[in-house]
């Protein structure tokens, strides 16, 4: 079979392909052999790499540790460098402080010295801040170095010898930092500066005095600059653990200054304060002492202690958010107020003598007026004890005032003066004292405090929610009780007289005295004019009527003509009766005049004397004149028979003087019985038995 060209072509391709495959197989075989050799080399390299990795691994860890150590060393070096800078800054501040201190010592002008003192305080504050900064940076430096030591101990990055040196260095640094900071703060220039500031603080406080009269300043002590300096110094001392020293110094110095200011008032009376000592004082001395106490207490609170409080607030107000200065002020004020309190308490607890009431009311009134200011000055928890003692003092005074007043009424009621009734019929001392006592009590200056005392006492007894009377009604009722006790006392004394005329003179004098002393004054207005007229004027009028009846009416009855008319035309018998009546009248008249001059005493009131005289003249003279004129012929033989004018003149002398002495009857010349004839007026006593009228116009 013949091959065609296509077949040849195909065959050739097959041969070529076969040849290529064969070549490819050979090449693959060679490559496989080569790969096997490469694989062997890779295994060798892997073994070498593994061996190298084992060798390099420790070095890698060491490199990482070195980088960490480097970081910690850098972090430790940075605070150390900052600490060194702080030490340099501290040295610079020390030099500045010394220069300022030198200027302060050499400066003599007060204002410039105060300004330099402010700079000095600023330097001290900066120095203290620098020490505080060094202390903080020391702690940080030690802490960072501690981290390095701990890291090296943990990583074993250095040998044992270097670790020991590093630990010793750390311990030394700790000790040095603590010692150096303490030395800077307590043994170095800062300590000296603080001592200087304490001296300056005390010196400035000593200079702030209560100058001149207490009313001459507005409650401020020192200039604004002085107060500013004191405040700055106090803050600096407090910031440097000297607060206790600062407070103690402030309290001692300011207490002494306040006490010394008050001592200029010479309050020696405050040395006597127990009730027993006060009872032994003379009344004039005690009265003066209480008046001074009121004045000085007011000055101490409103002036001295107000200024001390303001100073305390300004100087210590910025310390501990202002919670310190109130306590300091109370420490200053407490000793001063205690002295005033104990005197007031002593007075309130002393004997309850009547005259003390007015001084107790003065004390009560002054405390009432001062109460608002006192509460404002001693406000808050710090002043609670002083305010409590103030209230206790006021309570004691209220009780004492009330008790004095009621005991005064009981003394009058019980007639405890222990004296017999006045032998001359004059107003007894007890009545005069009591009347003027109540008269003064009713004055505006005492009535209002007394009314408040009575109301307060009633509130305490019956409860704060009870209905109470008006203040003036309470006072009126209280005074009425005493006035009624006076009336009972008068009537008791009146009953002890054996002489009925003297008893009426006594009652007339006493009731008239009370009425005249109380009308148109506060006491009369308090009790009411109607009451005064009804009780005292009427009693005086009734006593005057009885006096006229018993003293002069009996004499007038001696001149009664009924007996003479009964004699039957016997002139000799008539003459005997007439002369007997006249002689009896003259003897009685002379005796009564003598009694008025030597025993009886009518109050030294011109109106009363004139009214009594007029009434007596109207009673006696007309009857005597009529008798004298009608029976003049029978009276020729009567020795020293005075004329009606002489009788009237004698009566005038009796009531004009009222003093002791002999009757002028014997010394007067007997007038011609027919020289004068007097018209007979209607006698006051006799047919018209009216009491004498004491009109308001006469009064």
PDB file of C-alpha atoms in Angstrom, residues 203-340:
ATOM      1  CA  UNK A 203       2.370  93.040 116.925  1.00  0.00           C
ATOM      2  CA  UNK A 204      -0.301  94.194 114.484  1.00  0.00           C
ATOM      3  CA  UNK A 205      -3.075  92.800 116.660  1.00  0.00           C
ATOM      4  CA  UNK A 206      -1.642  94.678 119.618  1.00  0.00           C
ATOM      5  CA  UNK A 207      -1.693  97.938 117.670  1.00  0.00           C
ATOM      6  CA  UNK A 208      -5.402  97.721 116.858  1.00  0.00           C
ATOM      7  CA  UNK A 209      -6.946  99.493 119.829  1.00  0.00           C
ATOM      8  CA  UNK A 210     -10.341 100.910 120.710  1.00  0.00           C
ATOM      9  CA  UNK A 211      -9.266 104.520 120.617  1.00  0.00           C
ATOM     10  CA  UNK A 212     -11.014 107.550 122.115  1.00  0.00           C
ATOM     11  CA  UNK A 213     -14.653 107.531 123.138  1.00  0.00           C
ATOM     12  CA  UNK A 214     -16.502 104.370 122.202  1.00  0.00           C
ATOM     13  CA  UNK A 215     -19.042 106.208 120.112  1.00  0.00           C
ATOM     14  CA  UNK A 216     -16.462 107.851 117.904  1.00  0.00           C
ATOM     15  CA  UNK A 217     -15.897 105.026 115.435  1.00  0.00           C
ATOM     16  CA  UNK A 218     -17.985 102.814 113.220  1.00  0.00           C
ATOM     17  CA  UNK A 219     -17.086  99.417 114.616  1.00  0.00           C
ATOM     18  CA  UNK A 220     -13.927  99.014 112.514  1.00  0.00           C
ATOM     19  CA  UNK A 221     -10.505  98.432 114.001  1.00  0.00           C
ATOM     20  CA  UNK A 222      -7.426  99.415 112.039  1.00  0.00           C
ATOM     21  CA  UNK A 223      -7.003 100.518 108.444  1.00  0.00           C
ATOM     22  CA  UNK A 224      -7.965  98.396 105.457  1.00  0.00           C
ATOM     23  CA  UNK A 225      -4.293  97.752 104.778  1.00  0.00           C
ATOM     24  CA  UNK A 226      -3.643  96.556 108.329  1.00  0.00           C
ATOM     25  CA  UNK A 227      -6.641  94.239 108.219  1.00  0.00           C
ATOM     26  CA  UNK A 228      -5.566  92.914 104.813  1.00  0.00           C
ATOM     27  CA  UNK A 229      -2.082  92.164 106.126  1.00  0.00           C
ATOM     28  CA  UNK A 230      -3.503  90.358 109.151  1.00  0.00           C
ATOM     29  CA  UNK A 231      -5.770  88.290 106.920  1.00  0.00           C
ATOM     30  CA  UNK A 232      -2.899  87.360 104.601  1.00  0.00           C
ATOM     31  CA  UNK A 233      -0.686  86.391 107.527  1.00  0.00           C
ATOM     32  CA  UNK A 234      -3.420  84.275 109.125  1.00  0.00           C
ATOM     33  CA  UNK A 235      -3.995  82.400 105.867  1.00  0.00           C
ATOM     34  CA  UNK A 236      -0.260  81.790 105.487  1.00  0.00           C
ATOM     35  CA  UNK A 237       0.086  80.535 109.057  1.00  0.00           C
ATOM     36  CA  UNK A 238      -2.921  78.266 108.607  1.00  0.00           C
ATOM     37  CA  UNK A 239      -1.454  76.858 105.388  1.00  0.00           C
ATOM     38  CA  UNK A 240       1.771  76.013 107.233  1.00  0.00           C
ATOM     39  CA  UNK A 241       0.250  74.019 110.115  1.00  0.00           C
ATOM     40  CA  UNK A 242       0.263  77.028 112.451  1.00  0.00           C
ATOM     41  CA  UNK A 243      -3.517  77.453 112.702  1.00  0.00           C
ATOM     42  CA  UNK A 244      -3.682  76.595 116.417  1.00  0.00           C
ATOM     43  CA  UNK A 245      -0.931  79.095 117.190  1.00  0.00           C
ATOM     44  CA  UNK A 246      -2.660  81.724 115.063  1.00  0.00           C
ATOM     45  CA  UNK A 247      -6.039  81.246 116.753  1.00  0.00           C
ATOM     46  CA  UNK A 248      -4.580  81.148 120.254  1.00  0.00           C
ATOM     47  CA  UNK A 249      -2.608  84.323 119.619  1.00  0.00           C
ATOM     48  CA  UNK A 250      -5.593  86.122 118.076  1.00  0.00           C
ATOM     49  CA  UNK A 251      -7.944  85.226 120.928  1.00  0.00           C
ATOM     50  CA  UNK A 252      -5.500  86.168 123.690  1.00  0.00           C
ATOM     51  CA  UNK A 253      -4.440  89.485 122.183  1.00  0.00           C
ATOM     52  CA  UNK A 254      -7.922  90.632 121.170  1.00  0.00           C
ATOM     53  CA  UNK A 255      -9.456  89.606 124.501  1.00  0.00           C
ATOM     54  CA  UNK A 256      -6.843  91.654 126.326  1.00  0.00           C
ATOM     55  CA  UNK A 257      -7.425  94.634 124.046  1.00  0.00           C
ATOM     56  CA  UNK A 258     -11.204  94.469 124.438  1.00  0.00           C
ATOM     57  CA  UNK A 259     -10.934  94.012 128.203  1.00  0.00           C
ATOM     58  CA  UNK A 260      -8.450  96.876 128.469  1.00  0.00           C
ATOM     59  CA  UNK A 261     -10.782  99.134 126.494  1.00  0.00           C
ATOM     60  CA  UNK A 262     -13.614  98.382 128.897  1.00  0.00           C
ATOM     61  CA  UNK A 263     -11.325  98.830 131.892  1.00  0.00           C
ATOM     62  CA  UNK A 264     -10.937 102.467 130.866  1.00  0.00           C
ATOM     63  CA  UNK A 265     -14.537 102.849 132.061  1.00  0.00           C
ATOM     64  CA  UNK A 266     -13.371 101.919 135.600  1.00  0.00           C
ATOM     65  CA  UNK A 267     -15.895  99.113 136.156  1.00  0.00           C
ATOM     66  CA  UNK A 268     -14.658  98.327 139.661  1.00  0.00           C
ATOM     67  CA  UNK A 269     -18.219  97.488 140.661  1.00  0.00           C
ATOM     68  CA  UNK A 270     -17.974  94.267 138.624  1.00  0.00           C
ATOM     69  CA  UNK A 271     -15.650  92.853 141.264  1.00  0.00           C
ATOM     70  CA  UNK A 272     -18.688  92.573 143.542  1.00  0.00           C
ATOM     71  CA  UNK A 273     -21.125  90.084 142.114  1.00  0.00           C
ATOM     72  CA  UNK A 274     -22.355  87.608 144.712  1.00  0.00           C
ATOM     73  CA  UNK A 275     -25.816  88.263 146.199  1.00  0.00           C
ATOM     74  CA  UNK A 276     -24.297  88.478 149.684  1.00  0.00           C
ATOM     75  CA  UNK A 277     -21.763  91.102 148.633  1.00  0.00           C
ATOM     76  CA  UNK A 278     -24.416  93.108 146.813  1.00  0.00           C
ATOM     77  CA  UNK A 279     -26.674  93.049 149.883  1.00  0.00           C
ATOM     78  CA  UNK A 280     -23.848  94.618 151.882  1.00  0.00           C
ATOM     79  CA  UNK A 281     -23.427  97.547 149.470  1.00  0.00           C
ATOM     80  CA  UNK A 282     -24.736 100.988 150.321  1.00  0.00           C
ATOM     81  CA  UNK A 283     -27.845 101.746 148.277  1.00  0.00           C
ATOM     82  CA  UNK A 284     -26.305 104.797 146.597  1.00  0.00           C
ATOM     83  CA  UNK A 285     -23.288 102.728 145.565  1.00  0.00           C
ATOM     84  CA  UNK A 286     -25.457  99.905 144.264  1.00  0.00           C
ATOM     85  CA  UNK A 287     -27.678 102.333 142.375  1.00  0.00           C
ATOM     86  CA  UNK A 288     -24.633 103.876 140.716  1.00  0.00           C
ATOM     87  CA  UNK A 289     -23.192 100.443 139.970  1.00  0.00           C
ATOM     88  CA  UNK A 290     -26.387  99.270 138.252  1.00  0.00           C
ATOM     89  CA  UNK A 291     -26.587 102.454 136.182  1.00  0.00           C
ATOM     90  CA  UNK A 292     -22.974 101.954 135.101  1.00  0.00           C
ATOM     91  CA  UNK A 293     -23.642  98.273 134.396  1.00  0.00           C
ATOM     92  CA  UNK A 294     -26.466  99.180 132.010  1.00  0.00           C
ATOM     93  CA  UNK A 295     -24.315 101.709 130.192  1.00  0.00           C
ATOM     94  CA  UNK A 296     -21.224  99.526 130.066  1.00  0.00           C
ATOM     95  CA  UNK A 297     -23.137  96.397 129.024  1.00  0.00           C
ATOM     96  CA  UNK A 298     -24.617  98.284 126.085  1.00  0.00           C
ATOM     97  CA  UNK A 299     -21.215  99.678 125.116  1.00  0.00           C
ATOM     98  CA  UNK A 300     -19.545  96.291 125.415  1.00  0.00           C
ATOM     99  CA  UNK A 301     -22.059  94.619 123.115  1.00  0.00           C
ATOM    100  CA  UNK A 302     -22.834  97.316 120.564  1.00  0.00           C
ATOM    101  CA  UNK A 303     -19.401  98.851 120.266  1.00  0.00           C
ATOM    102  CA  UNK A 304     -16.482  96.816 121.569  1.00  0.00           C
ATOM    103  CA  UNK A 305     -17.697  93.324 120.673  1.00  0.00           C
ATOM    104  CA  UNK A 306     -19.195  94.410 117.352  1.00  0.00           C
ATOM    105  CA  UNK A 307     -15.828  95.791 116.285  1.00  0.00           C
ATOM    106  CA  UNK A 308     -14.089  92.641 117.526  1.00  0.00           C
ATOM    107  CA  UNK A 309     -16.523  90.494 115.568  1.00  0.00           C
ATOM    108  CA  UNK A 310     -15.913  92.478 112.383  1.00  0.00           C
ATOM    109  CA  UNK A 311     -12.157  92.192 112.840  1.00  0.00           C
ATOM    110  CA  UNK A 312     -12.406  88.473 113.527  1.00  0.00           C
ATOM    111  CA  UNK A 313     -14.462  87.931 110.375  1.00  0.00           C
ATOM    112  CA  UNK A 314     -12.097  89.936 108.181  1.00  0.00           C
ATOM    113  CA  UNK A 315      -8.911  88.371 109.520  1.00  0.00           C
ATOM    114  CA  UNK A 316      -9.988  84.729 109.930  1.00  0.00           C
ATOM    115  CA  UNK A 317     -12.983  84.561 107.599  1.00  0.00           C
ATOM    116  CA  UNK A 318     -11.110  82.905 104.698  1.00  0.00           C
ATOM    117  CA  UNK A 319      -9.738  80.054 106.796  1.00  0.00           C
ATOM    118  CA  UNK A 320     -11.502  76.680 106.533  1.00  0.00           C
ATOM    119  CA  UNK A 321     -14.390  78.183 104.576  1.00  0.00           C
ATOM    120  CA  UNK A 322     -15.282  80.571 107.388  1.00  0.00           C
ATOM    121  CA  UNK A 323     -16.124  78.022 110.086  1.00  0.00           C
ATOM    122  CA  UNK A 324     -13.288  79.032 112.427  1.00  0.00           C
ATOM    123  CA  UNK A 325     -13.830  82.751 113.068  1.00  0.00           C
ATOM    124  CA  UNK A 326     -17.223  82.537 114.886  1.00  0.00           C
ATOM    125  CA  UNK A 327     -15.702  80.236 117.494  1.00  0.00           C
ATOM    126  CA  UNK A 328     -12.753  82.595 117.932  1.00  0.00           C
ATOM    127  CA  UNK A 329     -15.068  85.569 118.428  1.00  0.00           C
ATOM    128  CA  UNK A 330     -17.115  83.689 121.021  1.00  0.00           C
ATOM    129  CA  UNK A 331     -13.929  82.831 122.926  1.00  0.00           C
ATOM    130  CA  UNK A 332     -13.101  86.550 123.055  1.00  0.00           C
ATOM    131  CA  UNK A 333     -16.607  87.621 124.030  1.00  0.00           C
ATOM    132  CA  UNK A 334     -17.397  84.824 126.472  1.00  0.00           C
ATOM    133  CA  UNK A 335     -15.047  85.992 129.245  1.00  0.00           C
ATOM    134  CA  UNK A 336     -16.189  89.603 128.907  1.00  0.00           C
ATOM    135  CA  UNK A 337     -19.888  88.770 128.888  1.00  0.00           C
ATOM    136  CA  UNK A 338     -19.481  86.385 131.817  1.00  0.00           C
ATOM    137  CA  UNK A 339     -18.334  89.279 134.021  1.00  0.00           C
ATOM    138  CA  UNK A 340     -21.410  91.342 133.109  1.00  0.00           C
TER     139      UNK A 340
END
